[in-house]
mmCIF file of C-alpha atoms and ligand atoms in Angstrom:
data_model
loop_
_atom_site.group_PDB
_atom_site.id
_atom_site.type_symbol
_atom_site.label_atom_id
_atom_site.label_comp_id
_atom_site.label_asym_id
_atom_site.label_seq_id
_atom_site.Cartn_x
_atom_site.Cartn_y
_atom_site.Cartn_z
ATOM 1 C CA MET A 1 100.908 -124.545 20.283
ATOM 2 C CA SER A 2 102.202 -128.025 19.772
ATOM 3 C CA LEU A 3 105.949 -128.617 19.594
ATOM 4 C CA ILE A 4 105.593 -130.584 16.367
ATOM 5 C CA GLU A 5 103.295 -129.198 13.716
ATOM 6 C CA ILE A 6 102.255 -130.545 10.353
ATOM 7 C CA ASN A 7 101.386 -127.949 7.765
ATOM 8 C CA GLN A 8 100.781 -127.869 4.074
ATOM 9 C CA GLY A 9 102.406 -125.294 1.829
ATOM 10 C CA ASP A 10 105.571 -123.849 0.379
ATOM 11 C CA ILE A 11 108.540 -123.895 2.721
ATOM 12 C CA THR A 12 110.010 -120.731 1.174
ATOM 13 C CA GLN A 13 107.096 -118.678 2.514
ATOM 14 C CA LEU A 14 107.553 -119.611 6.146
ATOM 15 C CA SER A 15 108.535 -117.064 8.797
ATOM 16 C CA VAL A 16 110.530 -119.405 10.983
ATOM 17 C CA ASP A 17 114.079 -119.097 12.266
ATOM 18 C CA ALA A 18 115.345 -121.831 9.921
ATOM 19 C CA ILE A 19 114.115 -123.825 6.970
ATOM 20 C CA VAL A 20 115.788 -127.038 5.918
ATOM 21 C CA ASN A 21 116.803 -127.542 2.305
ATOM 22 C CA ALA A 22 116.818 -130.981 0.656
ATOM 23 C CA ALA A 23 120.003 -130.264 -1.246
ATOM 24 C CA ASN A 24 122.504 -132.352 -3.225
ATOM 25 C CA SER A 25 126.103 -132.882 -2.235
ATOM 26 C CA SER A 26 127.391 -129.996 -4.369
ATOM 27 C CA LEU A 27 125.177 -127.539 -2.444
ATOM 28 C CA LEU A 28 125.039 -125.547 -5.691
ATOM 29 C CA GLY A 29 121.309 -125.732 -6.216
ATOM 30 C CA GLY A 30 118.999 -127.951 -8.210
ATOM 31 C CA GLY A 31 115.298 -128.531 -8.769
ATOM 32 C CA GLY A 32 112.456 -129.246 -6.343
ATOM 33 C CA VAL A 33 112.576 -127.588 -2.974
ATOM 34 C CA ASP A 34 116.266 -126.714 -3.470
ATOM 35 C CA GLY A 35 115.485 -124.737 -6.613
ATOM 36 C CA ALA A 36 112.561 -122.963 -4.926
ATOM 37 C CA ILE A 37 114.720 -121.996 -1.951
ATOM 38 C CA HIS A 38 117.501 -120.624 -4.116
ATOM 39 C CA ARG A 39 115.045 -118.648 -6.242
ATOM 40 C CA ALA A 40 113.395 -117.131 -3.214
ATOM 41 C CA ALA A 41 116.593 -116.446 -1.292
ATOM 42 C CA GLY A 42 118.411 -114.780 -4.227
ATOM 43 C CA PRO A 43 121.935 -115.126 -5.642
ATOM 44 C CA GLU A 44 123.706 -114.396 -2.353
ATOM 45 C CA LEU A 45 122.658 -117.806 -1.116
ATOM 46 C CA LEU A 46 124.451 -119.545 -3.952
ATOM 47 C CA ALA A 47 127.535 -117.400 -3.277
ATOM 48 C CA GLU A 48 127.626 -118.523 0.348
ATOM 49 C CA CYS A 49 126.932 -122.133 -0.628
ATOM 50 C CA ARG A 50 129.965 -122.084 -2.945
ATOM 51 C CA GLU A 51 132.181 -121.322 0.021
ATOM 52 C CA LEU A 52 130.918 -124.399 1.845
ATOM 53 C CA ARG A 53 132.499 -126.753 -0.690
ATOM 54 C CA GLY A 54 129.770 -129.360 -0.631
ATOM 55 C CA CYS A 55 128.199 -131.575 1.976
ATOM 56 C CA ALA A 56 128.209 -135.345 2.493
ATOM 57 C CA THR A 57 125.012 -137.380 2.370
ATOM 58 C CA GLY A 58 123.428 -137.475 5.816
ATOM 59 C CA GLU A 59 125.166 -134.319 6.994
ATOM 60 C CA ALA A 60 124.099 -130.661 7.151
ATOM 61 C CA LYS A 61 125.521 -127.167 6.748
ATOM 62 C CA ILE A 62 124.021 -123.783 7.553
ATOM 63 C CA THR A 63 123.815 -120.481 5.662
ATOM 64 C CA LYS A 64 121.912 -117.272 6.084
ATOM 65 C CA GLY A 65 118.442 -116.978 4.504
ATOM 66 C CA TYR A 66 118.989 -113.728 2.572
ATOM 67 C CA ASN A 67 115.674 -112.728 0.911
ATOM 68 C CA LEU A 68 113.731 -115.526 2.568
ATOM 69 C CA PRO A 69 111.514 -114.780 5.542
ATOM 70 C CA ALA A 70 113.577 -117.434 7.383
ATOM 71 C CA LYS A 71 116.809 -116.180 8.957
ATOM 72 C CA TRP A 72 118.725 -119.391 8.290
ATOM 73 C CA VAL A 73 118.812 -122.220 5.769
ATOM 74 C CA ILE A 74 120.062 -125.597 6.907
ATOM 75 C CA HIS A 75 121.167 -127.578 3.869
ATOM 76 C CA THR A 76 121.126 -131.318 4.238
ATOM 77 C CA VAL A 77 121.763 -134.013 1.665
ATOM 78 C CA GLY A 78 119.329 -136.915 1.746
ATOM 79 C CA PRO A 79 120.098 -140.355 0.349
ATOM 80 C CA VAL A 80 119.011 -141.406 -3.116
ATOM 81 C CA TRP A 81 116.624 -144.353 -2.712
ATOM 82 C CA GLU A 82 118.243 -147.470 -4.158
ATOM 83 C CA GLY A 83 115.875 -150.105 -2.849
ATOM 84 C CA GLY A 84 116.592 -149.870 0.875
ATOM 85 C CA ASN A 85 119.782 -151.895 1.270
ATOM 86 C CA TYR A 86 122.227 -149.043 0.968
ATOM 87 C CA LYS A 87 121.806 -147.489 4.411
ATOM 88 C CA GLU A 88 119.100 -145.189 3.103
ATOM 89 C CA ASP A 89 117.118 -145.286 6.361
ATOM 90 C CA GLU A 90 120.169 -144.499 8.499
ATOM 91 C CA LEU A 91 121.290 -141.731 6.178
ATOM 92 C CA LEU A 92 117.874 -140.123 6.147
ATOM 93 C CA ALA A 93 117.690 -140.282 9.938
ATOM 94 C CA SER A 94 121.146 -138.725 10.060
ATOM 95 C CA CYS A 95 119.932 -135.757 7.969
ATOM 96 C CA TYR A 96 117.294 -134.969 10.578
ATOM 97 C CA ARG A 97 119.706 -135.453 13.480
ATOM 98 C CA HIS A 98 122.429 -133.277 11.965
ATOM 99 C CA SER A 99 119.952 -130.555 10.989
ATOM 100 C CA LEU A 100 118.481 -130.449 14.486
ATOM 101 C CA ALA A 101 121.920 -130.414 16.073
ATOM 102 C CA LEU A 102 122.906 -127.431 13.930
ATOM 103 C CA ALA A 103 119.684 -125.679 14.853
ATOM 104 C CA GLU A 104 120.443 -126.201 18.511
ATOM 105 C CA GLN A 105 123.953 -124.855 18.005
ATOM 106 C CA TYR A 106 122.580 -121.667 16.451
ATOM 107 C CA GLN A 107 119.914 -121.244 19.124
ATOM 108 C CA ILE A 108 117.225 -121.651 16.546
ATOM 109 C CA LYS A 109 113.774 -121.863 18.114
ATOM 110 C CA THR A 110 111.586 -122.631 15.116
ATOM 111 C CA ILE A 111 112.486 -124.858 12.198
ATOM 112 C CA ALA A 112 110.653 -126.309 9.216
ATOM 113 C CA PHE A 113 111.530 -129.481 7.355
ATOM 114 C CA PRO A 114 110.447 -130.550 3.885
ATOM 115 C CA ALA A 115 110.050 -134.283 3.205
ATOM 116 C CA ILE A 116 113.747 -134.855 2.509
ATOM 117 C CA SER A 117 114.587 -137.367 -0.279
ATOM 118 C CA THR A 118 110.954 -138.010 -1.208
ATOM 119 C CA GLY A 119 111.018 -136.115 -4.515
ATOM 120 C CA VAL A 120 113.735 -136.623 -7.117
ATOM 121 C CA TYR A 121 115.623 -138.938 -4.736
ATOM 122 C CA ASN A 122 112.621 -141.269 -4.739
ATOM 123 C CA PHE A 123 112.587 -142.361 -1.076
ATOM 124 C CA PRO A 124 109.153 -143.882 -0.352
ATOM 125 C CA MET A 125 107.117 -141.169 1.341
ATOM 126 C CA GLU A 126 105.546 -143.287 4.083
ATOM 127 C CA ARG A 127 108.872 -144.761 5.132
ATOM 128 C CA ALA A 128 110.550 -141.341 5.047
ATOM 129 C CA CYS A 129 107.752 -139.812 7.073
ATOM 130 C CA LYS A 130 108.077 -142.386 9.847
ATOM 131 C CA ILE A 131 111.802 -141.798 10.054
ATOM 132 C CA ALA A 132 111.363 -138.011 10.075
ATOM 133 C CA ILE A 133 108.820 -138.059 12.876
ATOM 134 C CA ALA A 134 110.742 -140.611 14.940
ATOM 135 C CA GLU A 135 114.006 -138.672 14.725
ATOM 136 C CA VAL A 136 112.422 -135.350 15.622
ATOM 137 C CA LYS A 137 110.578 -136.878 18.565
ATOM 138 C CA LYS A 138 113.754 -138.551 19.821
ATOM 139 C CA PHE A 139 115.663 -135.286 19.531
ATOM 140 C CA LEU A 140 113.023 -133.305 21.371
ATOM 141 C CA LEU A 141 113.125 -135.734 24.272
ATOM 142 C CA GLN A 142 116.673 -134.555 25.002
ATOM 143 C CA THR A 143 117.217 -131.105 26.382
ATOM 144 C CA SER A 144 116.501 -128.877 23.486
ATOM 145 C CA SER A 145 116.062 -125.166 22.994
ATOM 146 C CA LEU A 146 113.789 -125.791 20.033
ATOM 147 C CA GLU A 147 110.291 -124.520 20.513
ATOM 148 C CA GLN A 148 108.658 -125.615 17.283
ATOM 149 C CA VAL A 149 109.373 -128.113 14.544
ATOM 150 C CA ILE A 150 107.183 -127.902 11.459
ATOM 151 C CA PHE A 151 106.857 -130.610 8.843
ATOM 152 C CA ILE A 152 105.858 -128.792 5.721
ATOM 153 C CA CYS A 153 104.000 -130.972 3.298
ATOM 154 C CA PHE A 154 103.880 -130.104 -0.376
ATOM 155 C CA GLY A 155 100.406 -131.284 -1.318
ATOM 156 C CA GLN A 156 97.453 -133.010 0.245
ATOM 157 C CA THR A 157 98.782 -136.575 -0.048
ATOM 158 C CA ALA A 158 101.893 -135.788 1.939
ATOM 159 C CA PHE A 159 99.851 -133.839 4.471
ATOM 160 C CA ASP A 160 97.424 -136.721 5.027
ATOM 161 C CA LEU A 161 100.258 -139.187 5.411
ATOM 162 C CA TYR A 162 102.177 -137.047 7.916
ATOM 163 C CA SER A 163 99.001 -136.419 9.903
ATOM 164 C CA LYS A 164 98.136 -140.124 10.019
ATOM 165 C CA THR A 165 101.658 -141.152 10.981
ATOM 166 C CA MET A 166 101.861 -138.486 13.661
ATOM 167 C CA GLN A 167 98.612 -139.721 15.135
ATOM 168 C CA GLU A 168 99.842 -143.333 15.120
ATOM 169 C CA VAL A 169 103.086 -142.422 16.814
ATOM 170 C CA THR A 170 101.245 -140.410 19.473
ATOM 171 C CA GLU A 171 98.827 -143.252 20.231
ATOM 172 C CA THR A 172 101.494 -145.916 20.651
HETATM 173 N N1 AR6 B 201 108.055 -126.466 -0.193
HETATM 174 C C1 AR6 B 201 107.978 -127.621 0.499
HETATM 175 N N2 AR6 B 201 108.193 -128.843 -0.046
HETATM 176 C C2 AR6 B 201 108.501 -128.895 -1.344
HETATM 177 C C3 AR6 B 201 108.631 -127.725 -2.134
HETATM 178 C C4 AR6 B 201 108.389 -126.475 -1.521
HETATM 179 N N3 AR6 B 201 108.473 -125.324 -2.176
HETATM 180 N N4 AR6 B 201 108.971 -128.103 -3.405
HETATM 181 C C5 AR6 B 201 109.058 -129.466 -3.399
HETATM 182 N N5 AR6 B 201 108.757 -129.941 -2.162
HETATM 183 P P1 AR6 B 201 112.929 -132.760 -3.813
HETATM 184 P P2 AR6 B 201 114.922 -134.727 -2.834
HETATM 185 C C6 AR6 B 201 108.715 -131.336 -1.685
HETATM 186 O O1 AR6 B 201 112.889 -133.422 -5.131
HETATM 187 O O2 AR6 B 201 114.010 -135.847 -3.148
HETATM 188 C C7 AR6 B 201 117.033 -131.267 -5.992
HETATM 189 O O3 AR6 B 201 117.300 -131.073 -7.366
HETATM 190 C C8 AR6 B 201 108.550 -132.421 -2.691
HETATM 191 O O4 AR6 B 201 107.189 -132.595 -3.021
HETATM 192 O O5 AR6 B 201 113.001 -131.283 -3.752
HETATM 193 O O6 AR6 B 201 115.580 -134.709 -1.492
HETATM 194 C C9 AR6 B 201 118.321 -131.198 -5.151
HETATM 195 O O7 AR6 B 201 119.257 -130.302 -5.674
HETATM 196 C C10 AR6 B 201 109.133 -133.626 -1.999
HETATM 197 O O8 AR6 B 201 108.163 -134.255 -1.156
HETATM 198 O O9 AR6 B 201 114.244 -133.271 -2.955
HETATM 199 C C11 AR6 B 201 118.798 -132.608 -5.222
HETATM 200 O O10 AR6 B 201 119.538 -132.867 -6.392
HETATM 201 C C12 AR6 B 201 110.215 -133.035 -1.101
HETATM 202 O O11 AR6 B 201 110.002 -131.601 -1.125
HETATM 203 C C13 AR6 B 201 117.537 -133.431 -5.233
HETATM 204 O O12 AR6 B 201 116.562 -132.582 -5.789
HETATM 205 C C14 AR6 B 201 111.648 -133.291 -1.572
HETATM 206 O O13 AR6 B 201 111.711 -133.315 -2.980
HETATM 207 C C15 AR6 B 201 117.123 -133.853 -3.868
HETATM 208 O O14 AR6 B 201 116.000 -134.688 -3.965
#
């Protein structure tokens, strides 16, 4: 089993310790992957999210997973793409770093990430994918209790891109 895996599918179906949610700063739900996670987890998730009182862009907060197969949900808020000159790259990298740090803190062994910011927030997929893979690789080079990090791609295009980028990173 490889430490980093690229899979295609629906993140809400995964039996991992934690799934990451691409949330907004209210943490009160929305569309896309956020909506799917809240639907699958049930109303208790929203109740716990209310108590968190929001989350800044680039940061992350954790809740239980309720009706999801995953035990935990790590909610992170990606940047809205505004052309690239508004610290979008740094903020996206920060989402991955903060999510992984929280995972470590909760002794999470297996975690799955969606392609944060690449939907409604419009971050270019290829650029986001490079950042995601680079940050996870960097994190795993430190002492880490994580045993598996899954990038879950929603659709063939994302899957092909992640696979290609992963291969490029491994070869260089
Ligand atoms: N499993 C895995 N990936 C998914 C799923 C799923 N079930 N559904 C969508 N994706 P988005 P963002 C992919 O828009 O861009 C919400 O309203 C999707 O194809 O969910 O960070 C929040 O509340 C895309 O590649 O998140 C915020 O307001 C990726 O997940 C806002 O959207 C992220 O797309 C956040 O926007």
